[in-house]
Short mmCIF file of C-alpha atoms in Angstrom, two decimals:
data_model
loop_
_atom_site.label_atom_id
_atom_site.label_comp_id
_atom_site.label_asym_id
_atom_site.label_seq_id
_atom_site.Cartn_x
_atom_site.Cartn_y
_atom_site.Cartn_z
CA MET A 1 -37.03 -4.45 -22.35
CA ILE A 2 -35.16 -1.63 -24.27
CA THR A 3 -34.11 -0.02 -20.86
CA ASN A 4 -32.76 -3.10 -19.86
CA LEU A 5 -30.69 -3.45 -22.88
CA LYS A 6 -29.59 0.10 -22.65
CA PHE A 7 -28.55 -0.37 -19.10
CA THR A 8 -26.64 -3.42 -19.96
CA PHE A 9 -24.97 -1.70 -22.80
CA PHE A 10 -24.20 1.24 -20.41
CA LEU A 11 -22.53 -1.04 -17.88
CA LEU A 12 -20.49 -2.95 -20.73
CA THR A 13 -19.33 0.51 -21.89
CA LEU A 14 -18.32 1.70 -18.32
CA PHE A 15 -16.40 -1.76 -17.96
CA PHE A 16 -14.53 -1.67 -21.21
CA ILE A 17 -13.63 1.82 -21.05
CA HIS A 18 -12.16 1.31 -17.64
CA LEU A 19 -10.61 -1.92 -18.62
CA LEU A 20 -9.13 -0.90 -21.98
CA PHE A 21 -8.55 2.74 -21.78
CA TYR A 22 -7.64 3.45 -18.18
CA GLN A 23 -4.15 4.96 -18.71
CA TYR A 24 -5.60 7.06 -21.53
CA LEU A 25 -8.31 8.60 -19.19
CA ALA A 26 -5.70 10.15 -16.97
CA LEU A 27 -5.51 13.95 -16.45
CA GLY A 28 -2.25 14.46 -15.30
CA GLU A 29 -2.19 12.15 -12.46
CA VAL A 30 -5.91 11.96 -11.68
CA TYR A 31 -7.50 8.80 -12.85
CA PRO A 32 -11.26 7.98 -12.91
CA ASP A 33 -12.70 4.80 -11.43
CA LEU A 34 -15.49 3.93 -13.80
CA PHE A 35 -15.74 0.50 -12.31
CA LEU A 36 -17.14 2.37 -9.06
CA VAL A 37 -19.42 4.15 -11.19
CA LEU A 38 -20.61 0.79 -12.65
CA VAL A 39 -21.02 -0.57 -8.99
CA VAL A 40 -23.01 2.58 -8.00
CA TYR A 41 -25.56 2.24 -10.86
CA CYS A 42 -25.76 -1.39 -10.40
CA ALA A 43 -26.57 -0.93 -6.73
CA LEU A 44 -29.11 2.00 -7.57
CA ARG A 45 -30.90 -0.26 -10.05
CA GLY A 46 -30.34 -3.71 -8.69
CA GLY A 47 -30.23 -3.17 -4.90
CA PRO A 48 -27.98 -4.71 -2.44
CA VAL A 49 -27.45 -7.95 -4.49
CA GLY A 50 -26.67 -6.09 -7.72
CA GLY A 51 -24.11 -3.79 -5.82
CA SER A 52 -22.53 -6.65 -4.04
CA ILE A 53 -21.91 -8.85 -7.14
CA SER A 54 -20.90 -6.07 -9.49
CA GLY A 55 -18.52 -4.76 -6.60
CA PHE A 56 -17.06 -8.22 -6.29
CA ILE A 57 -16.31 -8.60 -10.04
CA CYS A 58 -14.98 -5.27 -10.56
CA GLY A 59 -12.98 -5.24 -7.45
CA ILE A 60 -11.41 -8.54 -8.10
CA ILE A 61 -10.38 -7.55 -11.71
CA GLN A 62 -8.77 -4.32 -10.33
CA ASP A 63 -7.16 -6.29 -7.55
CA SER A 64 -5.31 -8.52 -10.33
CA PHE A 65 -2.80 -5.83 -10.76
CA SER A 66 -2.07 -5.31 -7.06
CA TYR A 67 -0.67 -8.62 -5.67
CA THR A 68 0.16 -7.07 -2.12
CA TYR A 69 -3.41 -6.35 -1.58
CA PHE A 70 -5.30 -8.80 -3.79
CA GLY A 71 -8.91 -8.65 -2.72
CA LEU A 72 -8.91 -5.17 -1.06
CA HIS A 73 -10.75 -3.44 -3.89
CA ALA A 74 -13.23 -6.33 -3.97
CA VAL A 75 -13.93 -5.83 -0.27
CA VAL A 76 -14.41 -2.03 -0.40
CA LYS A 77 -16.50 -2.22 -3.53
CA ILE A 78 -18.84 -4.78 -2.11
CA VAL A 79 -19.26 -2.83 0.99
CA ILE A 80 -20.05 0.42 -1.32
CA GLY A 81 -22.31 -1.62 -3.58
CA PHE A 82 -24.18 -3.16 -0.62
CA ALA A 83 -24.65 0.19 1.28
CA ILE A 84 -25.89 2.03 -1.61
CA GLY A 85 -28.42 -0.63 -2.36
CA LYS A 86 -29.77 -0.80 0.90
CA VAL A 87 -30.23 3.06 1.27
CA ARG A 88 -31.11 3.83 -2.37
CA HIS A 89 -34.95 4.33 -1.62
CA SER A 90 -34.33 7.19 0.60
CA PHE A 91 -32.41 9.44 -1.68
CA PHE A 92 -32.72 8.00 -5.20
CA SER A 93 -33.67 10.30 -8.06
CA ASN A 94 -33.19 10.56 -11.79
CA LYS A 95 -31.75 13.92 -11.45
CA TYR A 96 -28.19 14.14 -12.69
CA ILE A 97 -27.03 16.22 -9.89
CA VAL A 98 -28.23 13.54 -7.24
CA GLN A 99 -26.34 10.94 -9.21
CA ALA A 100 -23.08 12.82 -9.27
CA THR A 101 -23.30 13.50 -5.37
CA ILE A 102 -23.78 9.74 -5.13
CA ILE A 103 -20.79 8.84 -7.17
CA LEU A 104 -18.59 11.56 -5.58
CA THR A 105 -19.63 10.54 -1.98
CA SER A 106 -19.18 6.80 -3.01
CA LYS A 107 -15.65 7.56 -4.27
CA ILE A 108 -14.78 9.50 -1.11
CA PHE A 109 -15.87 6.68 1.11
CA HIS A 110 -14.27 4.17 -1.09
CA ASP A 111 -10.98 5.74 -1.00
CA ILE A 112 -11.12 6.41 2.88
CA ILE A 113 -11.84 2.81 3.34
CA PHE A 114 -9.25 1.68 0.82
CA TYR A 115 -6.37 3.73 2.07
CA SER A 116 -7.15 3.32 5.67
CA ILE A 117 -6.58 -0.54 5.11
CA TYR A 118 -3.77 0.27 2.72
CA PHE A 119 -1.88 2.38 5.00
CA SER A 120 -2.76 0.52 8.09
CA ARG A 121 1.02 -0.37 8.68
CA GLY A 122 1.47 3.29 10.16
CA GLU A 123 2.07 5.19 7.14
CA GLU A 124 1.69 8.98 7.57
CA SER A 125 0.52 9.83 3.80
CA PHE A 126 -2.96 8.75 4.32
CA TRP A 127 -4.51 12.39 4.35
CA ARG A 128 -2.21 13.41 1.64
CA GLN A 129 -3.43 10.81 -0.46
CA ILE A 130 -7.21 11.55 0.31
CA ILE A 131 -6.61 15.31 -0.24
CA PHE A 132 -4.42 15.18 -3.34
CA HIS A 133 -5.44 11.98 -4.98
CA THR A 134 -9.06 11.03 -3.93
CA ALA A 135 -10.54 14.60 -4.09
CA PRO A 136 -9.67 15.40 -7.65
CA SER A 137 -10.35 11.83 -8.77
CA ALA A 138 -13.80 11.74 -7.20
CA PHE A 139 -14.66 14.82 -9.06
CA TYR A 140 -13.33 13.47 -12.24
CA THR A 141 -14.98 10.31 -11.80
CA CYS A 142 -18.48 11.67 -11.10
CA ILE A 143 -18.23 14.20 -14.18
CA LEU A 144 -17.13 11.37 -16.39
CA GLY A 145 -19.50 8.89 -15.08
CA VAL A 146 -22.54 11.17 -15.18
CA ALA A 147 -21.52 12.44 -18.61
CA LEU A 148 -21.58 8.83 -19.95
CA PHE A 149 -24.93 8.23 -18.18
CA ILE A 150 -26.22 11.30 -20.15
CA MET A 151 -25.07 10.05 -23.30
CA PHE A 152 -27.39 6.92 -23.00
CA ARG A 153 -30.40 9.15 -21.88
CA PHE A 154 -32.33 6.53 -19.73
CA LYS A 155 -33.97 6.38 -16.53
CA VAL A 156 -32.55 4.11 -13.78
CA ALA A 157 -35.77 2.31 -12.80
CA ILE A 158 -35.43 0.91 -9.36
CA LYS A 159 -35.64 -3.10 -9.49
CA SER A 160 -35.31 -5.28 -6.56
CA TRP A 161 -33.22 -8.52 -7.07
CA MET B 1 -36.49 -27.87 5.23
CA SER B 2 -39.01 -25.44 3.47
CA LYS B 3 -38.45 -22.99 6.43
CA PHE B 4 -34.65 -23.27 5.99
CA PHE B 5 -34.95 -22.12 2.40
CA LEU B 6 -37.61 -19.52 3.15
CA PHE B 7 -35.16 -18.12 5.79
CA LEU B 8 -32.31 -18.09 3.04
CA TRP B 9 -34.65 -16.39 0.51
CA GLU B 10 -35.67 -13.70 2.80
CA HIS B 11 -32.17 -13.03 3.94
CA ARG B 12 -30.56 -13.42 0.44
CA GLN B 13 -29.39 -9.77 0.04
CA SER B 14 -27.33 -9.76 3.45
CA LEU B 15 -26.36 -13.48 2.78
CA ILE B 16 -25.09 -12.85 -0.63
CA PHE B 17 -23.24 -9.72 0.64
CA LEU B 18 -21.59 -11.71 3.58
CA LEU B 19 -20.61 -14.57 1.28
CA LEU B 20 -18.86 -12.27 -1.28
CA LEU B 21 -17.26 -10.53 1.55
CA LEU B 22 -15.93 -13.53 3.09
CA ILE B 23 -14.67 -14.70 -0.36
CA SER B 24 -12.68 -11.47 -0.65
CA LEU B 25 -11.23 -11.33 2.74
CA ALA B 26 -10.27 -14.97 2.18
CA VAL B 27 -8.49 -14.04 -0.75
CA LEU B 28 -6.84 -11.03 1.02
CA SER B 29 -5.39 -13.40 3.53
CA LEU B 30 -4.00 -15.83 1.19
CA PRO B 31 -0.35 -16.73 1.40
CA GLY B 32 1.87 -14.65 -0.96
CA ARG B 33 2.53 -17.19 -3.51
CA GLN B 34 -0.98 -18.48 -3.75
CA ARG B 35 -2.41 -14.77 -3.86
CA PHE B 36 0.22 -13.93 -6.60
CA HIS B 37 -0.94 -17.10 -8.69
CA LEU B 38 -4.72 -16.34 -8.19
CA ALA B 39 -4.19 -12.75 -9.24
CA ARG B 40 -2.04 -13.81 -12.25
CA ARG B 41 -4.60 -16.24 -13.50
CA ILE B 42 -7.52 -13.71 -13.31
CA ASN B 43 -5.37 -11.08 -15.03
CA ARG B 44 -4.15 -13.51 -17.68
CA ALA B 45 -7.79 -14.75 -18.34
CA VAL B 46 -9.87 -11.52 -18.10
CA ILE B 47 -7.52 -8.57 -18.86
CA THR B 48 -4.54 -9.49 -21.05
CA PRO B 49 -6.43 -10.77 -23.95
CA PHE B 50 -8.45 -7.35 -24.22
CA GLN B 51 -5.40 -5.28 -23.51
CA MET B 52 -3.35 -7.05 -26.10
CA VAL B 53 -5.76 -6.05 -28.76
CA VAL B 54 -5.80 -2.42 -27.71
CA SER B 55 -2.13 -2.43 -27.42
CA GLN B 56 -2.04 -3.49 -30.97
CA VAL B 57 -4.40 -0.87 -32.16
CA ASP B 58 -2.49 1.67 -30.24
CA TYR B 59 0.72 0.42 -31.79
CA PHE B 60 -0.72 0.71 -35.38
CA LEU B 61 -2.01 4.14 -34.87
CA HIS B 62 1.47 5.43 -33.72
CA LEU B 63 3.31 3.46 -36.48
CA LYS B 64 3.29 6.26 -38.98
CA LYS B 65 4.46 9.08 -36.76
CA GLU B 66 6.93 6.71 -35.08
CA ASN B 67 8.27 5.67 -38.57
CA GLU B 68 9.16 9.19 -39.49
CA ILE B 69 10.98 9.78 -36.16
CA LEU B 70 12.77 6.72 -36.86
CA ARG B 71 13.84 7.66 -40.28
CA LYS B 72 15.25 10.95 -38.97
CA ASN B 73 17.05 9.06 -36.11
CA ASN B 74 18.17 6.44 -38.54
CA PHE B 75 20.01 9.03 -40.73
CA ILE B 76 21.61 10.68 -37.41
CA LEU B 77 22.77 7.24 -36.15
CA ALA B 78 24.15 6.18 -39.56
CA LEU B 79 26.44 9.22 -39.44
CA GLU B 80 27.16 8.26 -35.76
CA VAL B 81 27.91 4.82 -36.83
CA TYR B 82 30.53 5.86 -39.16
CA ARG B 83 32.22 7.94 -36.60
CA LEU B 84 31.96 5.23 -33.95
CA GLU B 85 33.51 2.65 -36.50
CA GLU B 86 36.59 4.76 -36.99
CA ALA B 87 36.76 5.13 -33.18
CA LYS B 88 36.37 1.30 -32.62
CA LYS B 89 39.31 0.67 -34.92
CA GLN B 90 41.36 3.08 -33.23
CA ASN B 91 40.24 1.67 -29.84
CA GLN B 92 41.28 -1.87 -30.85
CA ARG B 93 44.61 -0.67 -31.74
CA PHE B 94 45.03 0.97 -28.48
CA GLU B 95 43.69 -2.24 -26.74
CA ARG B 96 46.29 -4.24 -28.68
CA LEU B 97 49.17 -2.05 -27.74
CA LEU B 98 47.86 -1.94 -23.89
CA GLU B 99 46.61 -5.69 -23.93
CA PHE B 100 43.30 -4.94 -22.79
CA THR B 101 40.44 -7.50 -23.47
CA SER B 102 37.10 -5.97 -24.73
CA GLN B 103 34.04 -6.26 -22.46
CA THR B 104 31.11 -8.44 -23.56
CA PRO B 105 28.25 -6.12 -25.07
CA ILE B 106 25.23 -5.31 -23.05
CA HIS B 107 22.25 -6.94 -24.48
CA PHE B 108 18.86 -5.14 -23.97
CA ILE B 109 15.40 -6.51 -25.15
CA ALA B 110 12.99 -3.56 -25.85
CA CYS B 111 9.53 -4.30 -24.48
CA LYS B 112 6.20 -2.65 -24.65
CA VAL B 113 4.12 -2.43 -21.53
CA ILE B 114 0.71 -4.03 -22.40
CA SER B 115 -0.87 -3.12 -18.99
CA GLY B 116 -0.02 -1.20 -16.08
CA GLY B 117 -3.01 -1.50 -13.82
CA ILE B 118 -6.61 -0.22 -13.76
CA GLY B 119 -6.98 0.68 -9.99
CA GLU B 120 -5.06 2.29 -7.14
CA LYS B 121 -1.77 1.28 -6.26
CA ALA B 122 -0.96 -1.24 -9.11
CA ASP B 123 2.49 -2.93 -8.41
CA ILE B 124 3.06 -4.96 -11.60
CA PHE B 125 3.48 -4.33 -15.29
CA ILE B 126 2.63 -6.97 -18.00
CA ILE B 127 5.26 -6.65 -20.93
CA ASP B 128 5.02 -8.13 -24.44
CA LYS B 129 8.15 -10.15 -24.45
CA GLY B 130 8.64 -13.65 -22.83
CA THR B 131 10.73 -16.75 -22.74
CA VAL B 132 10.95 -17.02 -26.35
CA HIS B 133 12.44 -13.69 -26.70
CA GLY B 134 15.11 -14.62 -23.91
CA VAL B 135 13.23 -13.04 -21.03
CA VAL B 136 13.73 -15.05 -17.72
CA PRO B 137 12.75 -14.43 -13.99
CA ASN B 138 15.08 -12.01 -12.11
CA LEU B 139 16.23 -10.04 -15.05
CA PRO B 140 16.53 -6.21 -14.39
CA VAL B 141 13.80 -3.86 -16.12
CA LEU B 142 15.11 -0.38 -16.89
CA VAL B 143 14.40 2.68 -18.93
CA PRO B 144 16.99 5.17 -19.79
CA GLU B 145 16.02 7.41 -16.72
CA GLY B 146 16.70 4.57 -14.51
CA LEU B 147 15.37 1.49 -12.48
CA VAL B 148 11.81 0.14 -13.14
CA GLY B 149 11.74 -3.22 -11.50
CA LYS B 150 12.60 -6.83 -12.10
CA ILE B 151 10.92 -9.88 -14.07
CA ILE B 152 9.11 -12.16 -11.54
CA GLU B 153 7.28 -14.37 -13.85
CA THR B 154 7.47 -15.25 -17.69
CA ASP B 155 5.00 -16.92 -20.22
CA ALA B 156 6.05 -17.78 -23.78
CA LYS B 157 5.18 -14.33 -25.03
CA ARG B 158 4.46 -12.12 -21.92
CA SER B 159 6.10 -11.35 -18.64
CA VAL B 160 5.21 -9.93 -15.18
CA VAL B 161 7.43 -6.99 -13.94
CA GLN B 162 7.64 -6.46 -10.23
CA LEU B 163 7.78 -2.60 -9.96
CA TYR B 164 10.05 -0.91 -7.47
CA THR B 165 6.59 0.24 -5.77
CA HIS B 166 5.95 -3.46 -4.81
CA GLN B 167 6.51 -4.02 -1.09
CA ASP B 168 8.73 -7.13 -1.49
CA PHE B 169 10.94 -5.14 -3.95
CA ARG B 170 14.46 -4.64 -2.57
CA VAL B 171 17.77 -3.42 -4.33
CA SER B 172 21.09 -2.87 -2.97
CA ALA B 173 22.08 0.76 -3.53
CA LYS B 174 24.52 3.47 -2.88
CA PRO B 175 24.92 7.37 -3.46
CA SER B 176 26.51 7.68 -6.90
CA GLN B 177 29.76 9.36 -5.50
CA LYS B 178 30.12 7.49 -2.37
CA GLU B 179 30.63 3.84 -1.26
CA GLU B 180 28.01 3.67 1.46
CA ARG B 181 25.68 0.85 0.82
CA ALA B 182 22.25 0.34 1.95
CA ILE B 183 18.87 -1.06 0.80
CA VAL B 184 16.18 0.47 -1.20
CA GLY B 185 12.80 -0.76 -0.70
CA SER B 186 9.18 0.30 -0.82
CA GLY B 187 7.11 1.64 2.12
CA PRO B 188 3.42 0.70 2.71
CA GLY B 189 2.24 3.33 0.52
CA GLY B 190 4.59 2.67 -2.35
CA GLU B 191 7.11 5.25 -1.33
CA LEU B 192 10.76 4.65 -2.03
CA TYR B 193 13.08 4.48 0.67
CA LEU B 194 16.81 4.04 1.44
CA PHE B 195 16.86 1.91 4.61
CA ASN B 196 19.60 1.23 7.25
CA ILE B 197 21.76 4.30 6.86
CA PRO B 198 24.11 4.71 9.68
CA LEU B 199 23.45 7.93 11.91
CA ARG B 200 26.85 9.37 10.92
CA THR B 201 26.21 9.36 7.18
CA GLN B 202 27.44 11.27 4.42
CA VAL B 203 24.14 10.86 2.54
CA LYS B 204 22.40 14.22 2.03
CA PRO B 205 19.36 15.54 0.49
CA GLY B 206 19.93 15.94 -3.18
CA ASP B 207 22.21 12.75 -3.77
CA LEU B 208 21.60 10.50 -6.60
CA ILE B 209 20.97 6.90 -5.38
CA VAL B 210 22.09 4.05 -7.71
CA SER B 211 22.18 0.36 -7.56
CA SER B 212 25.41 -0.68 -5.99
CA GLY B 213 25.86 -4.02 -8.11
CA MET B 214 25.49 -6.26 -4.96
CA GLY B 215 22.57 -8.85 -4.51
CA GLY B 216 22.98 -10.64 -7.74
CA ILE B 217 20.14 -8.97 -9.96
CA PHE B 218 20.87 -5.40 -10.73
CA PRO B 219 24.11 -4.04 -12.19
CA LYS B 220 26.01 -1.42 -10.61
CA GLY B 221 25.11 2.26 -11.44
CA ILE B 222 21.41 2.21 -12.42
CA PRO B 223 19.82 5.42 -11.00
CA VAL B 224 17.16 4.61 -8.52
CA GLY B 225 15.95 7.89 -7.18
CA THR B 226 17.19 11.29 -5.40
CA VAL B 227 17.34 11.81 -1.67
CA ALA B 228 14.47 13.98 -0.69
CA GLU B 229 14.89 14.10 3.14
CA LEU B 230 16.38 12.08 5.90
CA GLU B 231 14.49 10.89 8.96
CA LYS B 232 15.14 8.35 11.91
CA GLU B 233 13.72 5.02 11.38
CA GLU B 234 10.67 4.32 13.52
CA GLU B 235 11.65 1.37 15.70
CA MET B 236 15.46 1.40 15.29
CA GLU B 237 16.68 4.85 16.13
CA ILE B 238 20.19 3.92 15.62
CA THR B 239 19.57 4.16 11.81
CA LEU B 240 18.16 6.59 9.36
CA ARG B 241 16.03 6.07 6.32
CA ALA B 242 15.99 8.45 3.42
CA ILE B 243 12.88 9.27 1.53
CA LEU B 244 13.61 9.02 -2.26
CA THR B 245 12.06 10.67 -5.24
CA PRO B 246 12.16 7.93 -7.76
CA ALA B 247 14.31 8.26 -10.86
CA VAL B 248 11.52 6.84 -13.10
CA ASP B 249 7.68 8.29 -13.09
CA LEU B 250 6.19 4.82 -13.61
CA ASP B 251 2.99 6.70 -14.96
CA GLN B 252 4.97 7.75 -17.88
CA VAL B 253 6.48 4.42 -18.76
CA SER B 254 5.15 2.67 -21.80
CA GLU B 255 8.22 0.99 -23.07
CA VAL B 256 10.99 -0.59 -21.05
CA PHE B 257 14.25 -2.43 -21.56
CA VAL B 258 15.19 -5.83 -20.08
CA LEU B 259 18.60 -6.46 -19.46
CA ALA B 260 19.03 -9.86 -20.89
CA ASP B 261 22.81 -10.33 -20.52
CA THR B 262 22.86 -13.38 -18.32
CA ALA B 263 26.35 -12.40 -17.23
CA PHE B 264 24.73 -9.87 -15.03
CA VAL B 265 22.54 -12.12 -13.17
CA SER B 266 25.34 -14.75 -12.27
CA PRO B 267 25.60 -15.98 -8.62
CA LYS B 268 29.06 -14.20 -8.73
CA ALA B 269 27.12 -11.21 -9.98
CA GLY B 270 28.78 -8.90 -7.36
CA LEU B 271 32.24 -9.53 -8.98
CA LEU B 272 30.94 -9.29 -12.50
CA PHE B 273 29.01 -6.05 -11.73
CA GLU B 274 32.16 -4.45 -10.59
CA ALA B 275 33.84 -5.11 -13.97
CA SER B 276 30.75 -3.91 -15.91
CA ASP B 277 31.78 -0.17 -15.92
CA SER B 278 30.43 0.12 -19.47
CA LEU B 279 26.84 0.19 -17.90
CA VAL B 280 27.69 2.77 -15.71
CA ASN B 281 29.35 4.75 -18.44
CA LEU B 282 26.18 4.41 -20.51
CA TRP B 283 24.05 6.03 -17.66
CA ASN B 284 26.51 8.65 -17.28
CA GLU B 285 26.42 9.59 -20.77
CA HIS B 286 22.65 9.61 -20.75
#
């Protein structure tokens, strides 16, 4: 029961930090994606359903700032959430390094899918974006995400929804 | 019937995933206007109320520091006012002598950016002024460094700014020292381009590109960007396009000015802009 409350509080913290302090979290031009961290932890704990639903909600909220591609964040985050939820049993561990690796990999896959659709109209700056934007952002996201997780100090018990 | 529900229950994970994916894809393929309204509704309902609170807290936290700076500036400006008062009187005397008519003063509305996106490639700003403050759609939005975008939607106390990174954004522009008009627009990745430049152009890297005053929205002389390089347009090789380094770094923008003088957005704007040299001077001085 306490773990559930802690986990919910952790998710809400991620949600509101990203929603309200996104501009303040920037390190130069590198921004973290705490919504993705939220989706990853939801998927690890709640499985494909938790991952998909959290991915949809977070994605749509992020998309409300981008009218050109409204729905794109949602599509990518649903896919990432579902995929992590599906394969979580094969790699999940409460070790922070494992969680950091999962977040890092998710962010890289997230951005590869996102920008390959975003730049699908024949734009050449895809790889520049991945190297100069995604790579630092992925490291920053995983460090910040795991640091926040450590602050709450609880174990992510796997549940099946 | 129970078999059907059993099937649904067994495949609930995949079904929920597919349903949400379909909804997202449907949203992604909505026509522009509907997509805009849906995004705006979600933004207004979920994000703006929270960000308004943070914006106010941030405002009060910086109030003391800002107050000190403003007091210093006030003193400097007071001295400047005395000097300008004298210059104005002198100017009026000269105007009377030369029978010039004075120009309408430019009217700016200072606005705070409430929110500027929480994900990759945001292309709008929400600002804290709306129709009650005189903000209406299609007014230009600027900062001292240059062009930010234009107003596309207004509430009573908030407005949406379409940034220059938005794919529908276009502005008629020209090099500051030449009369070679072209169109500035955003590429698929949010990069800024000067399109439709003839092959035998005088535009070269390093040129400052400013709004040309044509098109009815943006006055003449607002810096848009600097030419970084020239390249052939992909499909039409009879024209070039220039990649621009934007004059304004949108990540650094927290306050903007809406140019509220309606004279600048008249349908006959082209002619009016030509007359509004005071604005050009304002930027040149800056």
